[in-house]
Coordinates of C-alpha atoms in Angstrom, one line a residue:
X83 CA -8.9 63.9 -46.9
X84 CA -5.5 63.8 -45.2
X85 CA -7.2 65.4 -41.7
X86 CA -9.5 62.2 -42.5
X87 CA -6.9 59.7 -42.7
X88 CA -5.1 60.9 -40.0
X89 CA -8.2 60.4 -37.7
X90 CA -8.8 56.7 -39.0
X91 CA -4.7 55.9 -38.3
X92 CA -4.9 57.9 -34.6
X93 CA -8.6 55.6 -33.7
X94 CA -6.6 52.5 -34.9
X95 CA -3.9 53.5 -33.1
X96 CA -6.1 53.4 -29.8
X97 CA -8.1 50.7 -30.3
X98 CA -4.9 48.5 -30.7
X99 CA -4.0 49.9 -27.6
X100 CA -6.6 48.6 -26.2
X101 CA -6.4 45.5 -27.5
X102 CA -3.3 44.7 -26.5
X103 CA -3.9 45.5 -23.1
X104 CA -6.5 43.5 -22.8
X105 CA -4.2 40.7 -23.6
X106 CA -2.2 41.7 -21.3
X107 CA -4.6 41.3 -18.6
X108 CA -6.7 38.8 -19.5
X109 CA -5.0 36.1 -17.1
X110 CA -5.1 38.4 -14.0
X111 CA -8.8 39.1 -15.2
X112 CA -9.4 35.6 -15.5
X113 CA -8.2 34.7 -12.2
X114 CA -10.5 37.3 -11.0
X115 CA -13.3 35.9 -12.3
X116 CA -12.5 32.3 -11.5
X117 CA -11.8 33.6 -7.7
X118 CA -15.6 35.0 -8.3
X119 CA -17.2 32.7 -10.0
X120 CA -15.8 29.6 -8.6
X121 CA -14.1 27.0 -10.9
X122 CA -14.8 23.2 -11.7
X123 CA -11.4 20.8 -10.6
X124 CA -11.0 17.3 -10.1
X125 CA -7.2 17.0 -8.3
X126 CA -6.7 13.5 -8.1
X127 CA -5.2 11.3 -10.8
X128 CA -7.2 8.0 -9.9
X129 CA -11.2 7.3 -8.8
X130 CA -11.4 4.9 -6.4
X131 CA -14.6 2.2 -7.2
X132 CA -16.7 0.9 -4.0
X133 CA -15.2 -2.5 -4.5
X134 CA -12.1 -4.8 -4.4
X135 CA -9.7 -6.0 -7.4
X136 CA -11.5 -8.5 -10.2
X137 CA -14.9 -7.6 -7.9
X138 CA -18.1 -7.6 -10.0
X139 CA -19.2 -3.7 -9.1
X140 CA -22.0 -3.7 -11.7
X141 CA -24.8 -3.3 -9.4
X142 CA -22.8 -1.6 -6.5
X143 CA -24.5 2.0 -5.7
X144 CA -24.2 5.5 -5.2
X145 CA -20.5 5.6 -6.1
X146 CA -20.1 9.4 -7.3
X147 CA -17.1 11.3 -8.5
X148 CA -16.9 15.2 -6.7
X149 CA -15.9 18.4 -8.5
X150 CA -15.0 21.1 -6.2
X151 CA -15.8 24.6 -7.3
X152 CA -15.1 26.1 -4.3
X153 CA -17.9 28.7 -4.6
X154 CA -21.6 28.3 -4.6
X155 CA -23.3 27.3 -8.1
X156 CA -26.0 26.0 -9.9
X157 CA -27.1 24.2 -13.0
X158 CA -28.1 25.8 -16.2
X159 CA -28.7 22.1 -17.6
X160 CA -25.4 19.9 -17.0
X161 CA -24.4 17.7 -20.2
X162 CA -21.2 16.3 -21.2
X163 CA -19.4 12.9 -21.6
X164 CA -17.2 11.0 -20.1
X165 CA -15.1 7.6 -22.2
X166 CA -13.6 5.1 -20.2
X167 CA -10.7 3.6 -21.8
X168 CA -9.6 0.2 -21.1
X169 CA -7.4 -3.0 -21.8
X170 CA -9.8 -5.6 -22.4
X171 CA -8.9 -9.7 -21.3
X172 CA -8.1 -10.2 -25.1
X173 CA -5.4 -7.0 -24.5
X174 CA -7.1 -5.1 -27.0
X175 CA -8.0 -1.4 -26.0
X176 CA -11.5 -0.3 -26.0
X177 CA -13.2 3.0 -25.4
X178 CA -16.6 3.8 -24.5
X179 CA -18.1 6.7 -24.1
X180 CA -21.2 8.3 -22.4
X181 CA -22.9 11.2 -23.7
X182 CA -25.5 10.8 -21.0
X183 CA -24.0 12.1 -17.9
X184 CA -26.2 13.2 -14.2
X185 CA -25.7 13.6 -10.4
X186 CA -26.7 16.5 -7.9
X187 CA -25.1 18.9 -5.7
X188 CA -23.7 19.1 -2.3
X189 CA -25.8 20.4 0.4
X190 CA -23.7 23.6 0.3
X191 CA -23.5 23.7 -3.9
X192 CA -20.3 24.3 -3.8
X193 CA -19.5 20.9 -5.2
X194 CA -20.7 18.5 -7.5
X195 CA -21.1 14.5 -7.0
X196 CA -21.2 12.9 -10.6
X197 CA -22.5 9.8 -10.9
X198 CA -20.8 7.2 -11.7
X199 CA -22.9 4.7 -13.0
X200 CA -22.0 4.5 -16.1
X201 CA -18.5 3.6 -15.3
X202 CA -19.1 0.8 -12.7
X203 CA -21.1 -1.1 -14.7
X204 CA -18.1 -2.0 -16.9
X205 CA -16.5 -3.6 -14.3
X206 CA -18.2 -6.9 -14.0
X207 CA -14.8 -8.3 -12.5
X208 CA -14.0 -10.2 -15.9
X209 CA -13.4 -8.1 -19.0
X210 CA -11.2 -5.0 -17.7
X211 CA -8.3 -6.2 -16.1
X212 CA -7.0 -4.2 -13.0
X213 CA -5.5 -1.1 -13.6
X214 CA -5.5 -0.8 -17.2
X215 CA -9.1 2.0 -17.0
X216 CA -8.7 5.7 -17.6
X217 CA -11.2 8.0 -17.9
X218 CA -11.8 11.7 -19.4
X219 CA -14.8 13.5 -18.2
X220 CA -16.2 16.9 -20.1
X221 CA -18.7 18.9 -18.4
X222 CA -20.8 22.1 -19.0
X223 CA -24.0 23.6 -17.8
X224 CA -22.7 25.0 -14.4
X225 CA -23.5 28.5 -13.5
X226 CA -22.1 30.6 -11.0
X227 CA -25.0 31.5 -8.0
X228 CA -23.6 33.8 -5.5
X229 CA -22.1 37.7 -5.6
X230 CA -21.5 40.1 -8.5
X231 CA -21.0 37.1 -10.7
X232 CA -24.3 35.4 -10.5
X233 CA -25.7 34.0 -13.4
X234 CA -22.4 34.2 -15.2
X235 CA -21.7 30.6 -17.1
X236 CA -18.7 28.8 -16.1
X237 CA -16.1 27.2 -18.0
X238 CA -16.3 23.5 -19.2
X239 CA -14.9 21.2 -17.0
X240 CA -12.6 18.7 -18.3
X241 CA -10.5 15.7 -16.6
X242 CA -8.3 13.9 -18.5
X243 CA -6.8 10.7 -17.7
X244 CA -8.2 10.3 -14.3
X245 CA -6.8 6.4 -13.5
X246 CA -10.1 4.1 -12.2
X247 CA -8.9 1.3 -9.2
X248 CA -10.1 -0.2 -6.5
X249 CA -10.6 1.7 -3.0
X250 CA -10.5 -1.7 -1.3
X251 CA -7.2 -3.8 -0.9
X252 CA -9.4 -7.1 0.8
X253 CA -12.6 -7.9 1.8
X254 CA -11.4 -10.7 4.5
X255 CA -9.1 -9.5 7.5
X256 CA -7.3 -11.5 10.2
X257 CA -6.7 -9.9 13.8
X258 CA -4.7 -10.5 16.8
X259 CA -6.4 -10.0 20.2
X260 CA -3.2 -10.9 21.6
X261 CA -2.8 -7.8 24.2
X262 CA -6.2 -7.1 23.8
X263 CA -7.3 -3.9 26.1
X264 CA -9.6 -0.6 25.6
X265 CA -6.8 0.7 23.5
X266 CA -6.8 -1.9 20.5
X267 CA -7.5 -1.1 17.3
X268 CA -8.1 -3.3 14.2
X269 CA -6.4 -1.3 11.0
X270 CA -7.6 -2.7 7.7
X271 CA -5.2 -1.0 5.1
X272 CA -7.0 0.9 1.7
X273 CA -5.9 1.8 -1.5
X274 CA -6.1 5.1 -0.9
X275 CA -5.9 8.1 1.0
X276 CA -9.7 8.5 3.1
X277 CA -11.6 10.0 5.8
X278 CA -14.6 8.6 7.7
X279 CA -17.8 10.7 8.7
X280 CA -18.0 11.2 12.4
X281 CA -20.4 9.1 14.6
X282 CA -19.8 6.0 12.5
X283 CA -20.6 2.8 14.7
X284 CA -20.6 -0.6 12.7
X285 CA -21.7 -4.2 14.5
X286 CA -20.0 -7.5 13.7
X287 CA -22.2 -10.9 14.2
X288 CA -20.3 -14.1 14.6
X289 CA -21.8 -17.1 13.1
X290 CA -23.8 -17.5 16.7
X291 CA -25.5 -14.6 16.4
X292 CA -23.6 -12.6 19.1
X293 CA -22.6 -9.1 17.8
X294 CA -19.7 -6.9 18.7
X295 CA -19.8 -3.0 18.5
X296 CA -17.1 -1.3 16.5
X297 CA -16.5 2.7 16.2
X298 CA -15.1 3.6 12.7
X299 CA -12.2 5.9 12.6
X300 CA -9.8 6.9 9.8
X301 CA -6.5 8.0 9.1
X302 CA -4.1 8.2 5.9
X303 CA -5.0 5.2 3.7
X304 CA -6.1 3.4 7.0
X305 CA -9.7 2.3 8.4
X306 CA -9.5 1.5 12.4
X307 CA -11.9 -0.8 13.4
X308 CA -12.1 0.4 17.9
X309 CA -13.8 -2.3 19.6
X310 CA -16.5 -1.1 22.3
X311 CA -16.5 -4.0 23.9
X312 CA -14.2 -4.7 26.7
X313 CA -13.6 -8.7 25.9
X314 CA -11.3 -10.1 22.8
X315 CA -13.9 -12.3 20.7
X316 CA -12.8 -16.0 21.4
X317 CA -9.9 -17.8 19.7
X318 CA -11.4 -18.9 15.8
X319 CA -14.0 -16.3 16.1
X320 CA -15.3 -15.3 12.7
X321 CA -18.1 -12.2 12.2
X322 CA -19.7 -10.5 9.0
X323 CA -18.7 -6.6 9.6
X324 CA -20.8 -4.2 7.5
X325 CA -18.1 -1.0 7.0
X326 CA -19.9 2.1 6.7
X327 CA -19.5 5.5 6.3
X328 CA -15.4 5.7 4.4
X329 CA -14.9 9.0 1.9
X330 CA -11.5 8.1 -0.5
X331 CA -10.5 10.5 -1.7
X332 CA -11.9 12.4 -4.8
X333 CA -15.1 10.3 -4.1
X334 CA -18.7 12.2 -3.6
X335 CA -20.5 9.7 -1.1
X336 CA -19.7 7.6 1.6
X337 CA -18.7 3.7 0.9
X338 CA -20.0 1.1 2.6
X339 CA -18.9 -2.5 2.3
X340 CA -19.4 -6.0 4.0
X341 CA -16.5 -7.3 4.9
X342 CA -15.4 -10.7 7.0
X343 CA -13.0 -11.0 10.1
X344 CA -11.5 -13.6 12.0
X345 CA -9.9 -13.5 15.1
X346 CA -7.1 -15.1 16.6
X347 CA -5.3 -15.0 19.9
X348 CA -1.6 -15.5 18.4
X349 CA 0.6 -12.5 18.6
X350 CA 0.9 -11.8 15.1
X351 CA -1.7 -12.2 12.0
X352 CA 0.3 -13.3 8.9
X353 CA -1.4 -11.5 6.4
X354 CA 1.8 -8.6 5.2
X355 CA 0.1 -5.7 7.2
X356 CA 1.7 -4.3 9.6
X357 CA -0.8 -4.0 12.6
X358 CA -0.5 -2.7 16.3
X359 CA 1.4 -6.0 17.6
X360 CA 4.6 -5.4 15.6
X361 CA 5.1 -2.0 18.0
X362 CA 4.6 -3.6 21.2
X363 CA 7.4 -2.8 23.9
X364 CA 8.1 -6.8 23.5
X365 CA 8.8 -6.5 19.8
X366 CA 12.8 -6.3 18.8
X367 CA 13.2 -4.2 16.5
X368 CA 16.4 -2.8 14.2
X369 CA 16.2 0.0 11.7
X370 CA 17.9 0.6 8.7
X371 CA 18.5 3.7 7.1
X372 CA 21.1 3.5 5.1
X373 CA 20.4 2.5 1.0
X374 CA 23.3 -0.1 0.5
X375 CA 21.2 -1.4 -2.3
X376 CA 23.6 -2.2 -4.8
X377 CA 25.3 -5.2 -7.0
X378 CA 28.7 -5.1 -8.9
X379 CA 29.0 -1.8 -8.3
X380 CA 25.3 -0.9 -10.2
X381 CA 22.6 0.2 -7.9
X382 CA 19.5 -1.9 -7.5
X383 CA 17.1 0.2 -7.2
X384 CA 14.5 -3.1 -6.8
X385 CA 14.6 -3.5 -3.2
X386 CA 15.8 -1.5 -0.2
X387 CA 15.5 -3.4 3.0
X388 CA 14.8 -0.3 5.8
X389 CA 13.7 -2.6 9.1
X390 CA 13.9 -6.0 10.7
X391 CA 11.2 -7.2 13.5
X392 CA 11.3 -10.2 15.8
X393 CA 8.6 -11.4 18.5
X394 CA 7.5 -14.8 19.2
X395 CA 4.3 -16.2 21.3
X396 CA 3.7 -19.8 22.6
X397 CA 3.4 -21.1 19.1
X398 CA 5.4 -19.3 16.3
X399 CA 8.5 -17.1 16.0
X400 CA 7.7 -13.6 13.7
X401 CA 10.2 -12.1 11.6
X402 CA 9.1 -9.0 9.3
X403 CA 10.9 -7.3 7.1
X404 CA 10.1 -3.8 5.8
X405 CA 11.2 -1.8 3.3
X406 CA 10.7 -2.2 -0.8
X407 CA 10.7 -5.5 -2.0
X408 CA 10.3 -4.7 -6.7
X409 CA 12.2 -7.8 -6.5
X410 CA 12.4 -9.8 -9.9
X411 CA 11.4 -13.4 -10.1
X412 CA 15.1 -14.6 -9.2
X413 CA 15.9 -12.3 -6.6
X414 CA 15.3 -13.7 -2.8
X415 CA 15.1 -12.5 0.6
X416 CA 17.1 -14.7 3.4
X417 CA 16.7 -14.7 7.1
X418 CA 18.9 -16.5 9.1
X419 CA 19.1 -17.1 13.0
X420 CA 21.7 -17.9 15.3
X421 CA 21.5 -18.7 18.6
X422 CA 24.4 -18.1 21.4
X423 CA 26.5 -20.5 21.4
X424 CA 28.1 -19.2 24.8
X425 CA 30.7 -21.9 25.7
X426 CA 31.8 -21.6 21.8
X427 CA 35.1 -19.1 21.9
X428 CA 34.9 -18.6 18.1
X429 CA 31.5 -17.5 18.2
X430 CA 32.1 -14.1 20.3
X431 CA 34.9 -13.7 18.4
X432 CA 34.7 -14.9 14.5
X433 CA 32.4 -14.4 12.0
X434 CA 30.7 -16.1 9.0
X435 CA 31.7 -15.9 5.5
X436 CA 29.0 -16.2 3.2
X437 CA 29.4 -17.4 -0.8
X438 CA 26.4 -15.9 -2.3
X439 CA 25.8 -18.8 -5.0
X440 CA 22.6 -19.7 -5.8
X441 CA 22.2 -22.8 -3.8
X442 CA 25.1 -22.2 -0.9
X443 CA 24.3 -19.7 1.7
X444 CA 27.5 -20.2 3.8
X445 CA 31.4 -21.5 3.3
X446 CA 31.5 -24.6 5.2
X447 CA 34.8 -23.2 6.2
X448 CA 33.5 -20.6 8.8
X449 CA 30.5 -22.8 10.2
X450 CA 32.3 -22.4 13.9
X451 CA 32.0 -18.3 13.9
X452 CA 28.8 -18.2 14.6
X453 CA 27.2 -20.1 12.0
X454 CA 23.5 -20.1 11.0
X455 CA 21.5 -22.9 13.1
X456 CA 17.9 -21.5 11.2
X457 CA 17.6 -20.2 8.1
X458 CA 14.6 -19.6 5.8
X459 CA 14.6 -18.0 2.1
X460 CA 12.3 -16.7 0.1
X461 CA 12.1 -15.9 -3.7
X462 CA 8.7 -13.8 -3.8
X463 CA 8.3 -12.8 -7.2
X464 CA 8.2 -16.6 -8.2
X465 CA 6.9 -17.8 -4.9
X466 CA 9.9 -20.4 -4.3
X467 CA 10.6 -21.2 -0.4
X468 CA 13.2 -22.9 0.7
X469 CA 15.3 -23.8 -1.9
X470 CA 19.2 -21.6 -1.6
X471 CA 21.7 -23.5 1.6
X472 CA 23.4 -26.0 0.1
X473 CA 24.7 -27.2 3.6
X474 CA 21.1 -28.3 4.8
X475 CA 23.0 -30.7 7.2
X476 CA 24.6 -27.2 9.0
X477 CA 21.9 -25.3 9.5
X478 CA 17.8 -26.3 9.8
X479 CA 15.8 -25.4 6.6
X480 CA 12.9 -24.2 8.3
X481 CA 10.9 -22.3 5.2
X482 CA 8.8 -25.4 4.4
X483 CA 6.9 -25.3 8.1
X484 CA 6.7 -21.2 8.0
X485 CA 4.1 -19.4 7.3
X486 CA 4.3 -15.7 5.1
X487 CA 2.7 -12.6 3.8
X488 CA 2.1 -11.5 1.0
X489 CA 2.7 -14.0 -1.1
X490 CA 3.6 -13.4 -5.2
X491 CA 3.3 -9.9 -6.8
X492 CA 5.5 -7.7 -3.8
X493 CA 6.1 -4.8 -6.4
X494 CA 3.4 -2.6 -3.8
X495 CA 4.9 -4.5 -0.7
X496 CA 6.3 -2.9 2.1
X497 CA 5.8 -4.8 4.9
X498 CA 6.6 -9.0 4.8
X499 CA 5.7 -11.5 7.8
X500 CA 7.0 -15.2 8.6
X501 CA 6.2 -16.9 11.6
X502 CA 8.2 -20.3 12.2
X503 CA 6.5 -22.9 14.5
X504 CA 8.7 -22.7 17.9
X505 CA 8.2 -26.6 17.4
X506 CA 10.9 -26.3 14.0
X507 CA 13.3 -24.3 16.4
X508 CA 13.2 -26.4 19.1
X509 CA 14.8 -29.0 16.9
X510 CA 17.8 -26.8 16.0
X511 CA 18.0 -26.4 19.8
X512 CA 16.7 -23.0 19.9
X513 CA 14.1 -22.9 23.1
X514 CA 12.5 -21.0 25.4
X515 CA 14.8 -18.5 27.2
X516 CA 17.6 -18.5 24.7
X517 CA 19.0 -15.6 22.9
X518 CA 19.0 -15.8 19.2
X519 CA 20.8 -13.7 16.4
X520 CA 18.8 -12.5 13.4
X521 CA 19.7 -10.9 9.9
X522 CA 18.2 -10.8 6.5
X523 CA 19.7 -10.5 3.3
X524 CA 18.0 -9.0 -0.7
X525 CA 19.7 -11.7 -2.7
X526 CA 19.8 -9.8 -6.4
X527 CA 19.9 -12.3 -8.9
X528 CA 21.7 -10.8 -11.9
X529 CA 23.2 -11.9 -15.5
X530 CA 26.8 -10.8 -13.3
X531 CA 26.0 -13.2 -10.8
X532 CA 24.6 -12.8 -7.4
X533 CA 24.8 -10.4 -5.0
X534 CA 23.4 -9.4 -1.4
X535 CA 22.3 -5.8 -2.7
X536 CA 21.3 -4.8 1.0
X537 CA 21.2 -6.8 4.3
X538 CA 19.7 -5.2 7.7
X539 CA 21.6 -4.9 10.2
X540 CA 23.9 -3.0 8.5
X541 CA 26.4 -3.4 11.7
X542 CA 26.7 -7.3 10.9
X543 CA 27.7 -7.2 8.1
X544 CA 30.8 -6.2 5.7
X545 CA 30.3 -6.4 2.0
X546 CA 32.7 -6.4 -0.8
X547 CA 32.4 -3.8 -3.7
X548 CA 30.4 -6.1 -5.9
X549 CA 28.6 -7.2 -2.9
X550 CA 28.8 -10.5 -4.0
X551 CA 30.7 -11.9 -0.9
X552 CA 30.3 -10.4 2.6
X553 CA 31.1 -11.2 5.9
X554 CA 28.6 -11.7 8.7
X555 CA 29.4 -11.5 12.4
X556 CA 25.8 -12.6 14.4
X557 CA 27.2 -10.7 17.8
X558 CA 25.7 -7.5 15.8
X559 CA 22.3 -9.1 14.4
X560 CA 18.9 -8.4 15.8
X561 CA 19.6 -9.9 18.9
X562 CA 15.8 -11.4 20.9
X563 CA 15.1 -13.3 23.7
X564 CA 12.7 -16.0 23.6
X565 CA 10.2 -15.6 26.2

C-alpha cells in the first residue's frame, strides 16, 4: 500500500509539473498561434461615417468597418453584435444594439469589411448629436484558412469603445486660382487620417455645363484636388465635384461624396484652411517657437500663437495666424498694423506701451512711438469683432469691414484668416507701396485681470511677469510691403 501511495504522490508530482509549465508557456504559445493563425484587430479609436457633421447618413452606402487579421481566413458562420451608444438631443444616453451583424472579405481574405449599416442609420442628422457615439463590436465565426493551422477557430474579436464621427469636415470649398499654373493643387482638409486608390480622376460641371478634369491624390488628413486642365475656371465659377475613391482610415471601402466649389481669383480664400497661397515666395511670414503662453505667472495652456502671415492682392489685405486658439469665450486675439512713419524720429526709436484693459489697447501716452494706425480684434469663442481700443480716434477700427475664418467653436483651430479691404487701409493712409508693421496678441481674459498670454513676434515685444503690461516696438513686427 505504501509502494502504491508513493506512485500516486510521484504521478501527481509530474503532472503538476506539467501543468505549471504549461502556464508558463502559454503566452509564448499563444503568440505562436496568433502569428499562425492570424488575429482579428481594429487599431483605431474612432470610425469615420461617409458624411459630414449633423448630415442625414441614413441611406448613405457601402460604409464598412475593416478587421485586419493579417493572415488568410475564412468564415465558419460570423455572428456577433455590435451597441452603439449615444447622447440623444434630450441628453439622455441610449444604447442600441445589433445582434444581427454581416459583410464579406477582402479579395486577399486577410481582412474583413463589416458592414456598417446598422450604425449609419442612426444618424439621421437630428437625434445623436456630434461626437457623443461609441461603439463596441463582438465577433466570432472566423477560422483560420492557410498553413499547419487551417481550420483552427479563432478568437472572438472584440472592440470596445471605438468613437463614431464624421470623415468629412465640409461639403462646400472655396479656391484661389490666384497663381494658377500646372502645379496647383486644391487641398480640401478631412477629419482624418486617408489614402486614395490610384487612378482616381473626378469631373466638376459648372452650372453651364462645361466640366473640368480633376486627378484625386491624398496625403495625411488631406484630399488634393490637381486640375488637368491648363486654365483657372473664371472669377465666381461654381461646379458640382463628385469625390471618389478616399479610404480614412480604419474604413473597408472607398467613400465617395458630392461636394460643391467655387472659385475665385483673389489671393487668398477666407475659409480658416491653410491652402497653397499662404506659402508663396510673396507671402511674409514670421515663426514663433517659443511657448510664452502665460498670465500672472500661471500658464495658459488655451492658446499658443506659433506663426503670423501677411499678403495682400488688389482688393484685401490677409493676416493669418496659426497656432492653438482653446480660447474661452472672453479671451481675444488682436492684430495691429503700423505703417512707417519715416520722417517720425520717435518711431525708429520709441516704442508703444500697451494697457491690456478690456476696452484700451494702447496708453495714449506713447501714441508717437510707433503707434497702431490699424487694428482689428477678435473674441472667437463668442464671435465679438471689434469691440477692445478705447482710442478709436488713434488708430482705425477696421474689424467691422474684414472678413475671417473660422468663425465660433476654434477649440480644433489651428489656422485663422482675415482679409481687410485695401479700401479700409487706404483711409488710415496705408497704400500701395508702403511698408507696414504687423503683430498679434492672445488676450487671456481671466478673474486676475487681463493678460497678453503670447504675442508673435516674440522680438517686438517685452512682457512683464504677469504679462499684463508689455511693451511693443513695431521696428521688430512682421514687416510687408504692399505691392
Amino acid at each position: 500500500m505504501k509502494k502504491i501511495f508513493a506512485l500516486a504522490a510521484a504521478a501527481a508530482v509530474i503532472f503538476t509539473g506539467c501543468d505549471s509549465l504549461q502556464d508558463t508557456l502559454s503566452e509564448e504559445m499563444q503568440a505562436k498561434l496568433d502569428a499562425e493563425t492570424g488575429s482579428a484587430s481594429y487599431s483605431y479609436k474612432t470610425w469615420y461615417y461617409n458624411g459630414i457633421s449633423g448630415e442625414d447618413i441614413t441611406g448613405v452606402e457601402g460604409q464598412t468597418l475593416l478587421i485586419d487579421f493579417g493572415r488568410k481566413v475564412a468564415s465558419s458562420g460570423v455572428s456577433g453584435k455590435i451597441a452603439v451608444t449615444y447622447t440623444d438631443s434630450s441628453d439622455n444616453e441610449v444604447t442600441k444594439t445589433f445582434s444581427t451583424v454581416n459583410g464579406y472579405f477582402t479579395s486577399d481574405y486577410t481582412g474583413y469589411r463589416l458592414n456598417m449599416s446598422n450604425v449609419t442609420a442612426l444618424f439621421d442628422g437630428d437625434n445623436i448629436p456630434d461626437s457623443t457615439a461609441t461603439m463596441t463590436i463582438n465577433l466570432t465565426g472566423f477560422v483560420c484558412a492557410e498553413g499547419n493551422q487551417k481550420g483552427r477557430a479563432l478568437s472572438a474579436f472584440e472592440a470596445k469603445n471605438i468613437s463614431i464621427k464624421p470623415f468629412f469636415a465640409n461639403d462646400s470649398y472655396s479656391f484661389s486660382t490666384m497663381g494658377f499654373s500646372e502645379d496647383t493643387t486644391f487641398p480640401i482638409e478631412c477629419n482624418a487620417e486617408l489614402s486614395v486608390e490610384e487612378g482616381t480622376v473626378v469631373t466638376g460641371t459648372d452650372s453651364s455645363s462645361n466640366t473640368y478634369e480633376f486627378t484625386v491624390t491624398g496625403e495625411g488628413s488631406t484630399v488634393y484636388l490637381v486640375p488637368s486642365f491648363t486654365t483657372a475656371p473664371s472669377d465666381g465659377t461654381e461646379m458640382t465635384i463628385p469625390l471618389a475613391g478616399i479610404i480614412p482610415e480604419g474604413s473597408g471601402d472607398a467613400y465617395s461624396k458630392e461636394i460643391t466649389a467655387s472659385f475665385t481669383s483673389h489671393y487668398v480664400v477666407v475659409d480658416g484652411s491653410k491652402d497653397d497661397n499662404w506659402s508663396s515666395d510673396t507671402v511674409s511670414y514670421v515663426a514663433d517657437d517659443s511657448s510664452d503662453g502665460s498670465a500672472f505667472t500661471w500658464e495658459a495652456n488655451s492658446g499658443d500663437l506659433t506663426g503670423l502671415y501677411v499678403v495682400n492682392d488688389d482688393d484685401y489685405l490677409y493676416v493669418a495666424i496659426e497656432g492653438s486658439f482653446a480660447t474661452t469665450w472672453s479671451d481675444g486675439l488682436a492684430v495691429m498694423i503700423s505703417y512707417d512713419h519715416s520722417s517720425d524720429v520717435a518711431y525708429t526709436t520709441g516704442a508703444s506701451t500697451f494697457a491690456l484693459a478690456d476696452t484700451v489697447a494702447y496708453g495714449r501716452e506713447a501714441l508717437a512711438h510707433g503707434k497702431p494706425d490699424v487694428y482689428l480684434y477678435h473674441k472667437p469663442q463668442s464671435d465679438e469683432f471689434g469691440v477692445w481700443v478705447e482710442n478709436s480716434d488713434s488708430a482705425d477700427d477696421v474689424t467691422s469691414t474684414s472678413l475671417y475664418s473660422p468663425s465660433g467653436e476654434t477649440t480644433s483651430a489651428s489656422f485663422i484668416e482675415y482679409a481687410i479691404p485695401m479700401t479700409a487701409l487706404a483711409n488710415a493712409g496705408i497704400e500701395s507701396g508702403k511698408t507696414i508693421h504687423v503683430f498679434a496678441a492672445y488676450s487671456a481674459h481671466w478673474d486676475d485681470g487681463i493678460a497678453a498670454a503670447d504675442v508673435v513676434p516674440d522680438d517686438c515685444a517685452t512682457l512683464n511677469d504677469n504679462h499684463n503690461s508689455l511693451t511693443v516696438n513695431f521696428q521688430n513686427a512682421l514687416e510687408y510691403t504692399l505691392d
